[in-house]
């Protein structure tokens, strides 16, 4: 057999048959609704008639105090949510992976399996479990702090405006630490032995080896983790909804774009749901995520490639 | 000698850190589960103790089983998850085969088109998805959820499976062609069995977000008959928030199936993550 598909063939219907179901469902349920949502964000209902208003909805969202206060608040909170993940989750994940990848470490499968457990649990479980543990009513958290003499540090963290968002971010970090740990672990295992041996011959071992040899080699994986974290964080909803409700209390201090979009679209308590404004918020989230992904693909990932073998 | 001691102390330090983090990771889960088996008084008096003969109580589980429709929720979650995974695997594998096996115009473009959904979350189209489901009368049906989750799972499935299908030997497929097998038979009889390990990985990856999702059940299928376990637990706990026994039991019941599945599939999952990241 030679690779010459040159002779004129009949239409290869089987290709279409193989592609059809996936493309149909994907297009109908994912791509068209995405565009449909963006289209809706350009319309507004006036006197029961949907009228084209161009970018007016976006202007309202960014500028009209009725909307913009909540929107910028949600965006700011979301950025903080992301920063906490980047600063806490990823370094801890890297440290755990570096420890796990040591070839002579025993029980590494056990550690790996156990540390990954929170990642497979649903937000509902995670949210309520931590809500109970941090609750001053039950007293697990204050009692444990008491045992180490730090009781004065305890506060009902989820109920106070200045702490609630950070607490929730840390709960989310606790849940998702398994993902950076696994990806970095895999990257560390894939470093060729010769490179490590060469480093050892040159007398570079231990911590110095990690900083000088391994870390530059796993930078692409850290890049992937950062973009996964980014997309996940700017699309988050469940944890906040579970622990704080759709109002993202106290006083909107834990409101992020996901909960803001939910309230805008469906309305909550006194607020009436608004389809077009909901679509506008979703479109803004789409552009934020798209910008992040593009920045990663065209800016960061290319630069990181240089370090690869 | 000094080198040996330093490596010993280093390994003790490594174990200490890993054990400490393992405790942090498991502590909340353990606390919830052990307290779900205790009487109300004991839950508050000694939350960190394992249940003893005096404090053991199943009152929480009784409330959950009597008051909640957890069997229905569980059934719904099972149906939605299993059917979605099956569709993702079959349709995803078919598309992956078309993309990796045949050269045709627009092949790369089609691949990119299908890969878009890996990064862009389907949630952002919720407003229109709800309209679509209202228009087609699918609101409050499991079909709506299955369609959404299938669309959500397909991009990653196509991406991973086509990587694996490129590795299936051409000779084998060509031998099949010479023997007169149709392209469909080559796919179903020769290629699918060979990528079974990759399919298992995709199945596990697809399963976790579907089983745990709260957003779409809340929006597309919130009725009592179509609630999934995740939404059911959320609503139940919201209602019984002061009944600690019931809340803890509901949480434990929600944890259990995921944990069991995880222990069955953790090797697949971890191998999948590590294999995918090496590339």
Coordinates of C-alpha atoms in Angstrom, one line a residue:
Chain A
X1 CA 0.0 0.0 0.0
X2 CA 1.3 3.4 -0.9
X3 CA -0.1 6.7 0.4
X4 CA -1.6 7.9 -2.9
X5 CA -5.2 8.9 -2.4
X6 CA -4.9 10.6 -5.8
X7 CA -7.3 8.5 -7.9
X8 CA -10.6 10.2 -8.0
X9 CA -12.8 8.7 -5.3
X10 CA -16.5 8.8 -4.9
X11 CA -17.8 11.1 -2.1
X12 CA -16.7 9.5 1.1
X13 CA -20.0 9.6 3.0
X14 CA -18.7 7.7 5.9
X15 CA -16.6 10.7 7.0
X16 CA -19.8 12.7 7.2
X17 CA -21.6 10.0 9.0
X18 CA -18.7 9.7 11.6
X19 CA -18.7 13.5 12.2
X20 CA -22.4 14.2 12.0
X21 CA -23.7 13.3 15.5
X22 CA -20.9 15.0 17.4
X23 CA -20.9 18.1 15.2
X24 CA -24.7 18.4 15.3
X25 CA -25.1 18.2 19.1
X26 CA -22.1 20.4 19.7
X27 CA -23.2 23.0 17.3
X28 CA -26.9 23.0 18.4
X29 CA -26.4 22.9 22.1
X30 CA -23.1 24.8 22.6
X31 CA -22.0 27.0 19.7
X32 CA -25.4 28.3 18.6
X33 CA -26.5 29.2 22.1
X34 CA -23.1 30.9 22.7
X35 CA -23.8 33.1 19.7
X36 CA -27.4 33.4 20.5
X37 CA -26.5 34.7 23.9
X38 CA -24.2 37.3 22.4
X39 CA -26.9 38.3 20.0
X40 CA -29.4 38.7 22.8
X41 CA -27.0 41.0 24.6
X42 CA -27.5 43.5 21.7
X43 CA -31.3 43.7 22.2
X44 CA -33.6 45.1 24.8
X45 CA -37.3 44.5 25.5
X46 CA -39.3 47.7 25.3
X47 CA -43.1 47.6 25.4
X48 CA -43.0 43.8 24.9
X49 CA -41.0 44.3 21.7
X50 CA -37.4 43.2 21.3
X51 CA -35.5 46.1 19.8
X52 CA -31.9 46.3 18.6
X53 CA -30.0 48.6 20.9
X54 CA -26.4 48.0 19.8
X55 CA -23.9 48.1 22.6
X56 CA -26.3 50.0 24.9
X57 CA -26.6 47.1 27.3
X58 CA -22.9 47.0 27.8
X59 CA -22.9 50.8 28.4
X60 CA -25.6 50.3 31.0
X61 CA -23.7 47.4 32.6
X62 CA -20.4 49.4 32.8
X63 CA -21.8 52.9 33.5
X64 CA -25.3 52.9 34.9
X65 CA -24.9 53.0 38.7
X66 CA -27.9 50.6 39.2
X67 CA -25.8 47.9 37.4
X68 CA -22.2 49.0 37.4
X69 CA -21.8 49.0 41.2
X70 CA -22.7 45.4 41.3
X71 CA -20.8 44.5 38.2
X72 CA -17.5 46.0 39.1
X73 CA -17.9 44.6 42.6
X74 CA -18.4 41.1 41.1
X75 CA -15.4 41.6 38.7
X76 CA -13.1 42.8 41.5
X77 CA -14.1 39.9 43.7
X78 CA -13.6 37.5 40.9
X79 CA -10.1 38.9 40.3
X80 CA -9.3 38.5 44.0
X81 CA -10.7 34.9 43.9
X82 CA -8.3 34.2 41.0
X83 CA -5.3 35.8 42.7
X84 CA -5.8 33.7 45.8
X85 CA -5.9 30.6 43.7
X86 CA -2.7 31.5 41.8
X87 CA -0.9 32.5 45.0
X88 CA -2.0 29.7 47.3
X89 CA -3.2 26.7 45.2
X90 CA -0.5 26.5 42.6
X91 CA 2.6 26.8 44.8
X92 CA 1.2 24.3 47.3
X93 CA 0.4 22.0 44.3
X94 CA 3.9 22.3 43.0
X95 CA 5.4 21.6 46.5
X96 CA 3.2 18.5 46.9
X97 CA 4.0 17.3 43.4
X98 CA 7.8 17.8 43.9
X99 CA 7.6 15.7 47.1
X100 CA 5.5 13.0 45.5
X101 CA 7.7 12.7 42.5
X102 CA 10.7 11.7 44.6
X103 CA 11.5 8.2 43.2
X104 CA 12.2 6.6 46.6
X105 CA 9.2 8.0 48.3
X106 CA 7.0 5.3 49.8
X107 CA 3.2 5.4 50.0
X108 CA 3.1 7.9 47.2
X109 CA 0.0 6.3 45.6
X110 CA -1.8 6.6 48.9
X111 CA -0.9 10.3 49.3
X112 CA -1.9 11.0 45.7
X113 CA -5.2 9.2 46.0
X114 CA -6.1 10.9 49.3
X115 CA -5.1 14.4 48.4
X116 CA -7.1 14.1 45.2
X117 CA -10.4 13.2 47.0
X118 CA -11.7 16.7 47.6
X119 CA -11.4 17.4 43.9
X120 CA -14.0 14.7 43.0
X121 CA -16.6 15.9 45.5
X122 CA -19.3 18.2 44.4
X123 CA -19.4 21.9 45.5
X124 CA -22.5 21.2 47.5
X125 CA -20.7 18.7 49.7
X126 CA -17.6 20.9 50.0
X127 CA -19.5 24.1 50.6
X128 CA -21.8 22.7 53.3
X129 CA -19.0 20.6 54.9
X130 CA -16.9 23.7 55.4
X131 CA -19.8 25.8 56.4
X132 CA -20.6 23.4 59.2
X133 CA -16.9 23.2 60.3
X134 CA -16.4 26.9 60.3
X135 CA -19.8 27.5 62.0
X136 CA -19.4 29.1 65.5
X137 CA -22.5 27.0 66.5
X138 CA -20.8 23.7 66.0
X139 CA -17.5 24.9 67.3
X140 CA -15.1 22.6 65.6
X141 CA -12.9 25.4 64.2
X142 CA -12.9 27.5 67.4
X143 CA -12.2 24.4 69.6
X144 CA -9.3 23.3 67.4
X145 CA -7.8 26.8 67.5
X146 CA -8.4 26.7 71.2
X147 CA -6.4 23.5 71.5
X148 CA -3.3 25.3 70.0
X149 CA -4.0 28.4 72.0
X150 CA -5.1 30.6 69.1
X151 CA -8.8 30.9 70.0
X152 CA -8.6 34.6 69.8
X153 CA -8.0 34.3 66.0
X154 CA -11.4 32.7 65.4
X155 CA -14.1 34.7 63.8
X156 CA -17.2 33.6 61.9
X157 CA -15.2 34.0 58.7
X158 CA -18.0 33.2 56.3
X159 CA -20.3 35.8 57.9
X160 CA -18.0 38.8 57.8
X161 CA -17.6 41.0 54.8
X162 CA -13.9 41.4 55.0
X163 CA -13.1 37.7 55.4
X164 CA -15.9 35.8 53.5
X165 CA -14.4 36.0 50.0
X166 CA -10.9 35.0 51.0
X167 CA -12.3 32.2 53.1
X168 CA -14.4 30.9 50.2
X169 CA -11.3 31.2 47.9
X170 CA -9.3 29.1 50.3
X171 CA -12.1 26.5 50.4
X172 CA -12.0 26.3 46.7
X173 CA -8.2 26.0 46.8
X174 CA -8.6 23.2 49.2
X175 CA -11.0 21.5 46.8
X176 CA -9.0 21.9 43.6
X177 CA -5.4 21.5 44.8
X178 CA -5.4 18.0 43.3
X179 CA -5.4 19.2 39.8
X180 CA -2.1 21.3 39.8
X181 CA -0.6 18.6 42.0
X182 CA -1.4 15.9 39.4
X183 CA -0.4 17.8 36.3
X184 CA 2.9 19.0 37.8
X185 CA 3.6 15.5 39.1
X186 CA 3.1 14.1 35.6
X187 CA 5.4 16.8 34.2
X188 CA 8.1 16.0 36.8
X189 CA 7.9 12.3 36.0
X190 CA 8.4 13.0 32.3
X191 CA 11.7 14.8 32.7
X192 CA 14.3 12.5 31.2
X193 CA 16.6 10.7 33.7
X194 CA 19.7 11.8 31.7
X195 CA 19.1 15.4 32.5
X196 CA 18.8 14.7 36.2
X197 CA 21.9 12.6 36.1
X198 CA 23.8 15.2 34.2
X199 CA 22.8 17.7 36.9
X200 CA 23.9 15.4 39.6
X201 CA 27.3 15.0 37.9
X202 CA 27.6 18.7 38.1
X203 CA 26.8 18.6 41.8
X204 CA 23.4 20.1 41.5
X205 CA 21.1 18.2 43.9
X206 CA 18.1 18.7 46.2
X207 CA 16.5 22.0 46.3
X208 CA 18.9 23.7 43.9
X209 CA 18.2 21.0 41.4
X210 CA 14.5 21.7 41.7
X211 CA 14.9 25.5 41.1
X212 CA 17.5 25.3 38.4
X213 CA 16.7 22.2 36.5
X214 CA 13.1 21.0 37.1
X215 CA 11.2 24.2 37.5
X216 CA 12.2 25.6 34.2
X217 CA 11.2 22.3 32.6
X218 CA 7.8 22.2 34.1
X219 CA 6.9 25.9 33.3
X220 CA 4.7 24.8 30.4
X221 CA 2.6 22.7 32.8
X222 CA 2.4 25.7 35.2
X223 CA 1.1 27.7 32.2
X224 CA -1.6 25.1 31.5
X225 CA -2.6 25.1 35.2
X226 CA -2.8 28.9 35.2
X227 CA -5.1 29.0 32.3
X228 CA -7.3 26.2 33.6
X229 CA -7.5 28.0 36.9
X230 CA -8.4 31.3 35.1
X231 CA -11.2 29.7 33.1
X232 CA -12.5 27.8 36.1
X233 CA -12.5 30.9 38.4
X234 CA -14.1 33.3 36.0
X235 CA -16.8 30.7 35.4
X236 CA -17.3 29.7 39.1
X237 CA -20.7 29.7 40.6
X238 CA -21.6 26.6 42.5
X239 CA -19.5 27.1 45.7
X240 CA -20.7 30.6 46.3
X241 CA -24.3 29.7 45.6
X242 CA -24.1 26.7 47.9
X243 CA -22.6 28.5 50.9
X244 CA -23.9 32.0 50.6
X245 CA -26.9 31.7 48.3
X246 CA -27.6 33.7 45.2
X247 CA -27.3 37.0 47.0
X248 CA -23.6 36.2 47.7
X249 CA -23.7 37.7 51.1
X250 CA -22.8 39.2 53.4
X251 CA -23.7 42.4 51.5
X252 CA -22.6 41.1 48.1
X253 CA -19.0 40.7 49.5
X254 CA -18.7 37.3 47.9
X255 CA -20.5 38.1 44.6
X256 CA -18.5 36.9 41.6
X257 CA -19.5 37.0 37.9
X258 CA -21.2 33.6 38.0
X259 CA -23.6 34.5 40.8
X260 CA -24.1 38.0 39.3
X261 CA -25.1 36.5 36.0
X262 CA -27.4 34.1 37.7
X263 CA -29.2 36.9 39.6
X264 CA -29.3 39.1 36.6
X265 CA -30.8 36.5 34.4
X266 CA -33.3 34.9 36.8
X267 CA -33.9 37.7 39.3
X268 CA -33.9 37.1 43.0
X269 CA -36.2 38.3 45.7
X270 CA -37.1 41.9 44.7
X271 CA -35.0 42.0 41.6
X272 CA -36.7 41.0 38.3
X273 CA -34.9 38.7 36.0
X274 CA -33.7 40.3 32.8
X275 CA -32.8 38.0 29.9
X276 CA -31.0 40.6 27.8
X277 CA -28.9 41.9 30.7
X278 CA -28.1 38.3 31.7
X279 CA -26.9 37.7 28.2
X280 CA -24.8 40.8 28.4
X281 CA -23.1 39.6 31.6
X282 CA -22.5 36.3 30.0
X283 CA -21.0 38.0 26.9
X284 CA -18.6 40.0 29.1
X285 CA -17.6 36.8 30.9
X286 CA -17.1 35.2 27.4
X287 CA -14.8 38.0 26.4
X288 CA -12.8 37.9 29.6
X289 CA -12.2 34.2 29.3
X290 CA -11.5 34.5 25.6
X291 CA -8.9 37.2 26.3
X292 CA -7.3 35.1 28.9
X293 CA -7.1 32.1 26.7
X294 CA -5.7 34.1 23.8
X295 CA -3.1 35.8 26.0
X296 CA -2.1 32.3 27.1
X297 CA -2.0 30.7 23.7
X298 CA -0.3 33.6 21.8
X299 CA 1.7 35.2 24.6
X300 CA 2.7 32.8 27.3
X301 CA 2.7 29.4 25.7
X302 CA 4.9 30.4 22.8
X303 CA 7.5 31.9 25.1
X304 CA 7.5 28.8 27.3
X305 CA 8.2 26.5 24.4
X306 CA 11.7 27.7 24.3
X307 CA 12.5 25.8 27.4
X308 CA 11.4 22.5 26.0
X309 CA 13.8 19.9 24.7
Chain B
X1 CA 27.4 8.8 56.4
X2 CA 26.4 12.4 56.8
X3 CA 24.8 12.1 53.4
X4 CA 22.7 9.2 54.5
X5 CA 21.4 11.0 57.6
X6 CA 20.6 14.1 55.6
X7 CA 18.6 12.0 53.1
X8 CA 16.8 10.3 56.0
X9 CA 15.8 13.5 57.6
X10 CA 14.8 14.8 54.3
X11 CA 12.5 11.9 53.7
X12 CA 11.0 12.3 57.2
X13 CA 10.3 15.9 56.4
X14 CA 8.7 15.0 53.1
X15 CA 6.5 12.4 54.8
X16 CA 5.6 14.9 57.5
X17 CA 4.4 17.5 55.0
X18 CA 2.5 15.0 52.9
X19 CA 0.8 13.5 56.0
X20 CA -0.1 16.9 57.2
X21 CA -1.7 17.8 53.9
X22 CA -3.4 14.5 53.6
X23 CA -5.0 15.2 57.0
X24 CA -6.1 18.6 55.8
X25 CA -7.6 17.0 52.7
X26 CA -9.5 14.3 54.5
X27 CA -10.4 16.0 57.7
X28 CA -13.7 17.7 56.6
X29 CA -14.9 14.5 54.9
X30 CA -14.2 12.4 57.9
X31 CA -15.8 14.8 60.3
X32 CA -19.0 14.8 58.3
X33 CA -19.2 11.1 57.9
X34 CA -18.5 10.2 61.5
X35 CA -20.9 12.8 62.9
X36 CA -23.7 11.6 60.6
X37 CA -23.8 8.4 62.7
X38 CA -24.2 10.2 66.0
X39 CA -27.1 11.5 68.1
X40 CA -27.7 15.2 68.1
X41 CA -26.3 15.7 71.5
X42 CA -23.1 13.9 70.7
X43 CA -22.6 15.8 67.5
X44 CA -22.3 19.0 69.6
X45 CA -20.7 17.7 72.7
X46 CA -17.8 15.8 71.0
X47 CA -17.7 16.4 67.3
X48 CA -14.3 14.9 66.8
X49 CA -15.1 11.6 68.5
X50 CA -15.9 8.5 66.5
X51 CA -19.4 7.2 67.4
X52 CA -19.5 4.9 70.4
X53 CA -22.3 2.6 71.5
X54 CA -24.1 5.3 73.4
X55 CA -23.8 8.0 70.8
X56 CA -24.5 5.9 67.8
X57 CA -27.7 6.9 66.0
X58 CA -29.2 6.6 62.5
X59 CA -31.8 9.2 63.1
X60 CA -30.4 11.5 60.4
X61 CA -30.5 8.8 57.8
X62 CA -34.0 7.9 58.7
X63 CA -35.1 11.6 58.2
X64 CA -33.3 11.7 54.9
X65 CA -34.9 8.5 53.6
X66 CA -38.4 9.4 54.9
X67 CA -38.4 13.1 53.9
X68 CA -36.3 13.3 50.8
X69 CA -36.8 11.6 47.5
X70 CA -33.2 10.6 47.4
X71 CA -33.8 7.4 45.5
X72 CA -35.4 9.3 42.7
X73 CA -32.6 11.8 42.7
X74 CA -30.0 9.1 42.7
X75 CA -31.7 7.4 39.8
X76 CA -31.9 10.7 37.8
X77 CA -28.2 11.4 38.4
X78 CA -27.4 7.8 37.3
X79 CA -29.5 8.0 34.1
X80 CA -28.1 11.4 33.2
X81 CA -24.5 10.5 33.8
X82 CA -24.5 7.1 32.2
X83 CA -26.4 8.2 29.1
X84 CA -24.3 11.3 28.6
X85 CA -21.1 9.4 29.0
X86 CA -22.2 6.8 26.5
X87 CA -23.2 9.4 24.0
X88 CA -19.9 11.4 24.5
X89 CA -17.9 8.2 24.1
X90 CA -19.7 6.9 20.9
X91 CA -20.1 10.3 19.2
X92 CA -16.7 11.5 20.4
X93 CA -14.9 8.4 19.2
X94 CA -16.6 8.6 15.8
X95 CA -15.6 12.2 15.3
X96 CA -12.1 11.5 16.5
X97 CA -11.8 8.7 14.1
X98 CA -13.0 10.8 11.2
X99 CA -10.5 13.5 12.1
X100 CA -7.5 11.3 12.7
X101 CA -8.0 8.7 10.0
X102 CA -9.1 10.6 6.9
X103 CA -7.6 13.5 5.1
X104 CA -10.3 15.8 3.8
X105 CA -10.8 19.4 3.2
X106 CA -11.4 21.4 6.4
X107 CA -10.0 18.6 8.6
X108 CA -7.8 21.0 10.7
X109 CA -10.6 23.6 10.8
X110 CA -13.1 21.0 12.0
X111 CA -10.6 19.9 14.7
X112 CA -10.1 23.5 15.9
X113 CA -13.9 24.1 15.8
X114 CA -14.5 21.1 18.0
X115 CA -11.6 22.0 20.3
X116 CA -13.1 25.5 21.0
X117 CA -15.3 24.0 23.6
X118 CA -12.4 22.8 25.7
X119 CA -11.6 26.3 26.9
X120 CA -15.0 28.1 26.5
X121 CA -17.4 27.0 29.2
X122 CA -20.9 26.0 27.9
X123 CA -22.4 27.8 30.9
X124 CA -21.9 31.1 29.1
X125 CA -24.6 30.1 26.6
X126 CA -27.2 29.3 29.3
X127 CA -29.6 32.1 28.4
X128 CA -30.0 30.7 24.9
X129 CA -29.8 27.1 26.0
X130 CA -32.8 27.7 28.3
X131 CA -34.7 29.3 25.4
X132 CA -33.9 26.4 23.2
X133 CA -35.1 23.9 25.7
X134 CA -38.3 25.9 26.3
X135 CA -38.9 26.1 22.6
X136 CA -38.5 22.3 22.2
X137 CA -40.5 21.5 25.3
X138 CA -37.5 19.8 27.0
X139 CA -37.5 21.9 30.2
X140 CA -37.7 19.7 33.3
X141 CA -36.7 16.6 31.4
X142 CA -33.6 14.5 31.8
X143 CA -33.1 14.8 28.0
X144 CA -32.3 18.4 28.3
X145 CA -29.5 17.7 30.8
X146 CA -28.2 14.8 28.7
X147 CA -28.0 17.0 25.6
X148 CA -26.2 19.7 27.4
X149 CA -23.7 17.4 29.1
X150 CA -23.0 15.5 25.8
X151 CA -22.2 18.8 24.2
X152 CA -20.1 19.8 27.1
X153 CA -18.1 16.5 27.1
X154 CA -17.6 16.1 23.4
X155 CA -14.7 18.6 22.8
X156 CA -12.3 17.1 25.3
X157 CA -13.3 13.5 24.3
X158 CA -12.6 14.2 20.6
X159 CA -9.3 15.8 21.5
X160 CA -8.0 13.0 23.7
X161 CA -9.4 10.2 21.6
X162 CA -8.0 11.5 18.3
X163 CA -4.5 11.7 19.9
X164 CA -4.9 8.0 20.8
X165 CA -6.4 7.0 17.5
X166 CA -3.4 8.4 15.6
X167 CA -1.3 5.7 17.3
X168 CA -3.4 2.8 16.0
X169 CA -1.4 1.0 13.4
X170 CA -2.2 1.8 9.8
X171 CA -1.3 -1.7 8.7
X172 CA -4.0 -3.2 10.8
X173 CA -6.7 -0.9 9.3
X174 CA -5.4 -1.5 5.8
X175 CA -5.4 -5.2 6.3
X176 CA -9.0 -4.9 7.3
X177 CA -9.7 -2.9 4.1
X178 CA -8.1 -5.6 2.0
X179 CA -10.3 -8.1 3.6
X180 CA -13.2 -6.1 2.5
X181 CA -14.4 -4.6 5.8
X182 CA -16.4 -1.4 5.5
X183 CA -15.1 1.8 7.1
X184 CA -17.8 1.4 9.8
X185 CA -16.6 -2.1 10.6
X186 CA -13.0 -1.0 10.8
X187 CA -14.0 1.6 13.3
X188 CA -16.3 -0.5 15.5
X189 CA -14.4 -3.8 15.2
X190 CA -10.8 -2.9 14.9
X191 CA -10.2 0.6 16.3
X192 CA -12.7 0.9 19.1
X193 CA -11.4 -2.1 21.1
X194 CA -7.8 -0.8 20.8
X195 CA -8.6 2.6 22.3
X196 CA -10.6 1.2 25.2
X197 CA -8.1 2.4 27.8
X198 CA -8.4 5.9 26.5
X199 CA -12.2 5.6 26.5
X200 CA -12.1 4.7 30.2
X201 CA -10.0 7.8 30.9
X202 CA -12.4 10.0 29.0
X203 CA -15.3 8.4 30.8
X204 CA -13.9 9.3 34.2
X205 CA -13.0 12.8 33.1
X206 CA -16.5 13.3 31.8
X207 CA -18.3 11.8 34.7
X208 CA -17.1 14.0 37.6
X209 CA -18.3 17.4 36.3
X210 CA -21.6 15.9 35.2
X211 CA -22.4 14.2 38.5
X212 CA -21.3 17.2 40.5
X213 CA -23.0 19.9 38.4
X214 CA -25.4 22.2 40.1
X215 CA -25.9 24.9 37.5
X216 CA -27.8 23.1 34.8
X217 CA -30.1 21.0 37.0
X218 CA -31.0 24.2 38.8
X219 CA -31.8 26.0 35.6
X220 CA -33.1 23.3 33.2
X221 CA -34.6 20.6 35.4
X222 CA -35.4 21.8 38.9
X223 CA -38.7 19.8 39.2
X224 CA -39.0 17.2 41.9
X225 CA -39.2 14.4 39.4
X226 CA -36.0 15.4 37.5
X227 CA -33.7 16.6 40.3
X228 CA -30.3 15.1 40.4
X229 CA -28.5 14.1 43.6
X230 CA -26.4 17.3 43.7
X231 CA -29.4 19.6 43.3
X232 CA -31.5 17.4 45.6
X233 CA -28.9 17.5 48.4
X234 CA -28.6 21.2 48.0
X235 CA -32.4 21.8 48.3
X236 CA -32.8 19.3 51.1
X237 CA -30.0 20.8 53.2
X238 CA -31.4 24.2 52.5
X239 CA -34.8 23.1 54.0
X240 CA -33.5 21.1 56.9
X241 CA -30.7 23.4 57.8
X242 CA -31.4 23.3 61.5
X243 CA -31.7 19.5 61.6
X244 CA -28.0 18.7 61.9
X245 CA -28.5 14.9 61.9
X246 CA -30.4 15.1 58.6
X247 CA -27.9 17.5 57.0
X248 CA -24.9 15.4 57.9
X249 CA -26.6 12.2 56.8
X250 CA -27.6 13.8 53.4
X251 CA -24.0 15.0 52.9
X252 CA -22.6 11.5 53.7
X253 CA -25.1 9.9 51.3
X254 CA -23.9 12.4 48.6
X255 CA -20.3 11.7 49.3
X256 CA -20.6 7.9 49.3
X257 CA -21.3 7.0 45.7
X258 CA -18.6 9.4 44.4
X259 CA -16.1 8.0 46.8
X260 CA -16.9 4.4 45.8
X261 CA -16.6 5.2 42.1
X262 CA -13.4 7.0 42.8
X263 CA -11.7 4.1 44.4
X264 CA -12.7 1.9 41.5
X265 CA -11.5 4.3 38.9
X266 CA -8.8 6.3 40.6
X267 CA -6.0 4.5 38.7
X268 CA -7.7 5.2 35.4
X269 CA -8.2 8.8 36.3
X270 CA -4.6 9.4 37.5
X271 CA -3.2 7.6 34.6
X272 CA -5.3 9.7 32.3
X273 CA -4.1 12.9 33.8
X274 CA -0.5 11.9 33.8
X275 CA -0.6 10.5 30.2
X276 CA -2.4 13.6 28.9
X277 CA 0.1 16.0 30.6
X278 CA 3.2 14.2 29.3
X279 CA 2.2 15.2 25.7

